[in-house]
Amino acid sequence: MTISAVIAAGGRGTRMGAGFNKVFMKLAGAEILLHTIRAFDESPFVDEIIVVTGAKDIARVRTLAEENNIKKLVCVTEGGNTRRASVYNGIIKARGDIIAVHDGARCLVSQKEIENVIKDCKKYGAAAVGVICKDTLKTADNNGFITGTVDRSRTYQIQTPQVFKREILLDAHEAAVKDGFEPTDDCALAERMGIKIKITPGSYDNIKITTPEDIPVAERILYRRKD
């Protein structure tokens, strides 16, 4: 059984204020994307890596991989106009029976998280890394007034990797294209098809680098791991 990792790395870094794709910003001396790619390159549970990025960044990703002895990168392809379209471009390049979709800016994913979510996918057909919400969550009306409290014990922050058997993910993407549905993650695509997705317990360290405030937090996590 072949396992493919599709890494979505086409962000423009608007909220980061970098003026370029944030995955090329440095974190503890190495590019954010390099940290991400290395995590999957070093995993014995992953056979190949496909990176999806902007057209102008394709050569840069290839160079980054070559200069850092990345062995499992088999394709760097151009993204689409939406996140869903970009991920789909990566999926059709992948050869895996199981496909793990991951955010390029979520560079602190651990080997254990990759292993566990792939194992859960093999068992259940679909799985995603997640953590129970720490904060109290409220619902609100259109005027911004609280209307209720969400049961925190049953509410999760879903991260990536999100892992699916190939046919499940392809069917979900193709149905979304037909219906004009553009979600923020791949779980939402599968959910609307009635697919049950196992939540694989993750870590609060597995943050997505989105704003400048995330950089020092991520660096502290990396330095802590080295101790």
Coordinates of C-alpha atoms in Angstrom, one line a residue:
M1 CA 0.0 0.0 0.0
T2 CA 1.5 3.3 -1.1
I3 CA 1.1 6.4 1.0
S4 CA 1.3 9.9 -0.6
A5 CA 1.6 13.2 1.2
V6 CA 0.2 16.2 -0.6
I7 CA 1.5 19.4 0.9
A8 CA -0.5 22.6 0.2
A9 CA 2.0 25.4 0.1
G10 CA 0.5 28.1 -2.1
G11 CA -0.4 30.8 0.4
R12 CA 0.4 34.4 -0.3
G13 CA 1.2 35.3 3.3
T14 CA -1.3 38.2 3.5
R15 CA -1.9 37.9 7.2
M16 CA 1.8 37.4 7.8
G17 CA 2.5 40.7 6.0
A18 CA 5.6 39.1 4.4
G19 CA 4.9 40.2 0.8
F20 CA 5.7 36.7 -0.4
N21 CA 4.8 33.1 0.2
K22 CA 5.1 32.7 4.0
V23 CA 6.3 29.1 3.7
F24 CA 9.7 30.5 2.6
M25 CA 10.1 32.5 5.8
K26 CA 12.9 31.3 8.1
L27 CA 12.1 29.5 11.3
A28 CA 15.0 28.5 13.6
G29 CA 17.3 28.9 10.6
A30 CA 15.4 26.9 8.0
E31 CA 12.4 27.7 5.8
I32 CA 9.0 26.8 7.2
L33 CA 8.3 24.6 4.2
L34 CA 11.6 22.7 4.7
H35 CA 10.6 21.8 8.2
T36 CA 7.3 20.5 6.9
I37 CA 8.7 18.5 4.0
R38 CA 11.4 17.0 6.3
A39 CA 8.7 15.7 8.7
F40 CA 7.2 13.6 5.9
D41 CA 10.5 12.8 4.2
E42 CA 11.7 11.2 7.5
S43 CA 8.5 9.3 8.2
P44 CA 8.8 5.6 7.4
F45 CA 5.0 5.6 6.8
V46 CA 5.2 8.0 3.8
D47 CA 6.4 6.9 0.4
E48 CA 6.2 10.0 -1.7
I49 CA 5.6 13.8 -1.3
I50 CA 3.8 16.1 -3.7
V51 CA 4.1 19.9 -3.1
V52 CA 1.4 22.2 -4.5
T53 CA 2.5 25.9 -4.7
G54 CA 2.3 29.0 -6.9
A55 CA 3.7 28.8 -10.4
K56 CA 6.5 31.3 -9.6
D57 CA 7.6 29.2 -6.6
I58 CA 7.8 25.8 -8.2
A59 CA 11.5 26.1 -9.1
R60 CA 12.3 27.4 -5.6
V61 CA 10.6 24.4 -3.9
R62 CA 12.6 22.0 -6.2
T63 CA 15.9 23.8 -5.3
L64 CA 15.1 23.8 -1.6
A65 CA 14.5 20.0 -1.7
E66 CA 17.6 19.3 -3.8
E67 CA 19.9 21.4 -1.6
N68 CA 18.6 19.7 1.6
N69 CA 18.7 16.1 0.3
I70 CA 15.0 15.5 0.4
K71 CA 14.5 12.0 -1.1
K72 CA 10.7 11.5 -1.3
L73 CA 9.7 14.6 -3.3
V74 CA 8.4 13.3 -6.6
C75 CA 6.4 16.3 -7.9
V76 CA 6.0 20.0 -7.4
T77 CA 2.9 21.2 -9.1
E78 CA 0.9 24.4 -9.6
G79 CA -2.0 25.2 -7.4
G80 CA -5.5 26.3 -8.4
N81 CA -7.7 29.3 -7.7
T82 CA -8.9 27.9 -4.3
R83 CA -7.4 25.7 -1.6
R84 CA -9.6 22.8 -2.7
A85 CA -8.5 23.2 -6.4
S86 CA -4.9 23.3 -5.3
V87 CA -5.2 20.1 -3.2
Y88 CA -7.0 18.4 -6.1
N89 CA -4.1 19.2 -8.4
G90 CA -1.8 17.5 -5.9
I91 CA -4.1 14.5 -5.6
I92 CA -4.2 13.7 -9.3
K93 CA -0.4 13.7 -9.3
A94 CA -0.2 11.3 -6.4
R95 CA 0.1 7.5 -6.8
G96 CA -0.9 6.6 -3.3
D97 CA -3.7 4.3 -2.2
I98 CA -3.8 6.6 0.8
I99 CA -3.4 10.3 0.6
A100 CA -2.4 12.6 3.5
V101 CA -3.2 16.2 2.9
H102 CA -1.2 18.7 5.0
D103 CA -0.7 22.4 5.3
G104 CA 2.7 23.6 4.2
A105 CA 2.7 26.2 7.0
R106 CA 1.9 23.5 9.7
C107 CA 5.6 22.7 10.1
L108 CA 5.6 21.3 13.7
V109 CA 3.7 18.1 13.0
S110 CA 5.4 15.2 14.8
Q111 CA 6.4 11.8 13.6
K112 CA 3.9 10.2 16.0
E113 CA 1.0 12.3 14.6
I114 CA 1.9 11.3 11.1
E115 CA 2.1 7.6 12.1
N116 CA -1.1 7.6 14.1
V117 CA -3.3 9.3 11.6
I118 CA -2.1 7.1 8.8
K119 CA -2.8 4.0 10.9
D120 CA -6.3 5.3 11.7
C121 CA -7.0 5.9 8.0
K122 CA -6.0 2.4 7.2
K123 CA -8.4 1.1 9.8
Y124 CA -11.3 3.5 9.3
G125 CA -10.9 4.9 5.7
A126 CA -10.5 8.5 6.8
A127 CA -8.8 10.2 9.7
A128 CA -7.7 13.7 10.8
V129 CA -5.5 15.0 13.6
G130 CA -7.3 17.1 16.1
V131 CA -7.3 18.4 19.7
I132 CA -10.1 19.2 22.1
C133 CA -10.9 22.9 22.2
K134 CA -9.4 24.6 25.3
D135 CA -11.6 27.7 25.2
T136 CA -15.3 28.0 26.0
L137 CA -17.1 28.3 22.7
K138 CA -20.3 30.3 22.2
T139 CA -22.8 30.6 19.4
A140 CA -24.1 34.1 18.4
D141 CA -26.9 35.8 16.6
N142 CA -26.5 38.2 13.6
N143 CA -26.1 41.1 16.0
G144 CA -23.3 39.6 18.0
F145 CA -25.2 38.5 21.0
I146 CA -24.5 35.1 22.6
T147 CA -27.2 32.5 21.9
G148 CA -25.7 29.5 23.5
T149 CA -22.7 27.5 24.8
V150 CA -21.1 24.7 22.8
D151 CA -20.3 21.4 24.6
R152 CA -16.5 21.8 24.8
S153 CA -16.0 18.1 25.6
R154 CA -17.3 17.2 22.1
T155 CA -15.6 20.1 20.2
Y156 CA -12.3 19.7 18.4
Q157 CA -9.8 21.9 16.6
I158 CA -9.0 19.9 13.4
Q159 CA -5.5 20.2 12.1
T160 CA -3.6 18.4 9.4
P161 CA -2.6 15.8 8.2
Q162 CA -6.1 14.8 7.1
V163 CA -5.8 11.4 5.6
F164 CA -8.1 9.4 3.3
K165 CA -8.3 6.4 1.1
R166 CA -7.7 7.6 -2.4
E167 CA -11.2 6.8 -3.8
I168 CA -12.9 8.6 -0.9
L169 CA -10.9 11.8 -1.4
L170 CA -11.3 11.8 -5.2
D171 CA -15.0 11.2 -5.0
A172 CA -15.4 14.0 -2.5
H173 CA -13.4 16.5 -4.6
E174 CA -15.2 15.7 -7.8
A175 CA -18.6 16.1 -6.0
A176 CA -17.5 19.4 -4.7
V177 CA -16.5 20.6 -8.2
K178 CA -19.9 19.5 -9.5
D179 CA -21.8 21.3 -6.7
G180 CA -19.5 24.4 -6.6
F181 CA -18.7 23.7 -3.0
E182 CA -15.5 25.4 -1.7
P183 CA -14.6 24.3 1.9
T184 CA -11.7 25.3 4.1
D185 CA -10.5 21.7 4.6
D186 CA -10.8 18.3 3.1
C187 CA -12.7 16.9 6.0
A188 CA -15.7 19.1 5.1
L189 CA -15.6 17.6 1.6
A190 CA -15.8 14.1 3.0
E191 CA -18.4 15.0 5.7
R192 CA -20.9 16.1 3.1
M193 CA -20.6 12.8 1.4
G194 CA -21.5 11.0 4.6
I195 CA -18.0 9.7 5.3
K196 CA -17.2 9.0 8.9
I197 CA -13.8 10.5 9.8
K198 CA -11.8 9.3 12.8
I199 CA -10.2 12.0 15.0
T200 CA -6.6 11.1 15.7
P201 CA -5.5 12.7 19.0
G202 CA -2.9 15.3 18.2
S203 CA -0.8 18.0 19.9
Y204 CA -1.4 21.7 20.7
D205 CA 2.2 22.1 19.3
N206 CA 1.0 21.4 15.8
I207 CA 0.1 25.0 15.0
K208 CA -0.2 26.6 11.6
I209 CA 2.1 29.5 11.0
T210 CA -0.3 32.3 10.0
T211 CA 0.6 35.6 11.7
P212 CA 3.9 37.1 12.9
E213 CA 3.0 36.2 16.5
D214 CA 3.2 32.5 15.5
I215 CA 6.9 32.7 14.7
P216 CA 8.4 33.0 18.2
V217 CA 5.9 30.5 19.5
A218 CA 7.0 28.0 16.9
E219 CA 10.7 28.6 17.5
R220 CA 10.2 28.0 21.2
I221 CA 8.6 24.7 20.4
L222 CA 11.4 23.7 18.1
Y223 CA 14.1 24.6 20.7
R224 CA 12.2 22.8 23.4
R225 CA 12.3 19.6 21.3
K226 CA 16.0 19.9 20.9
D227 CA 16.6 20.0 24.7

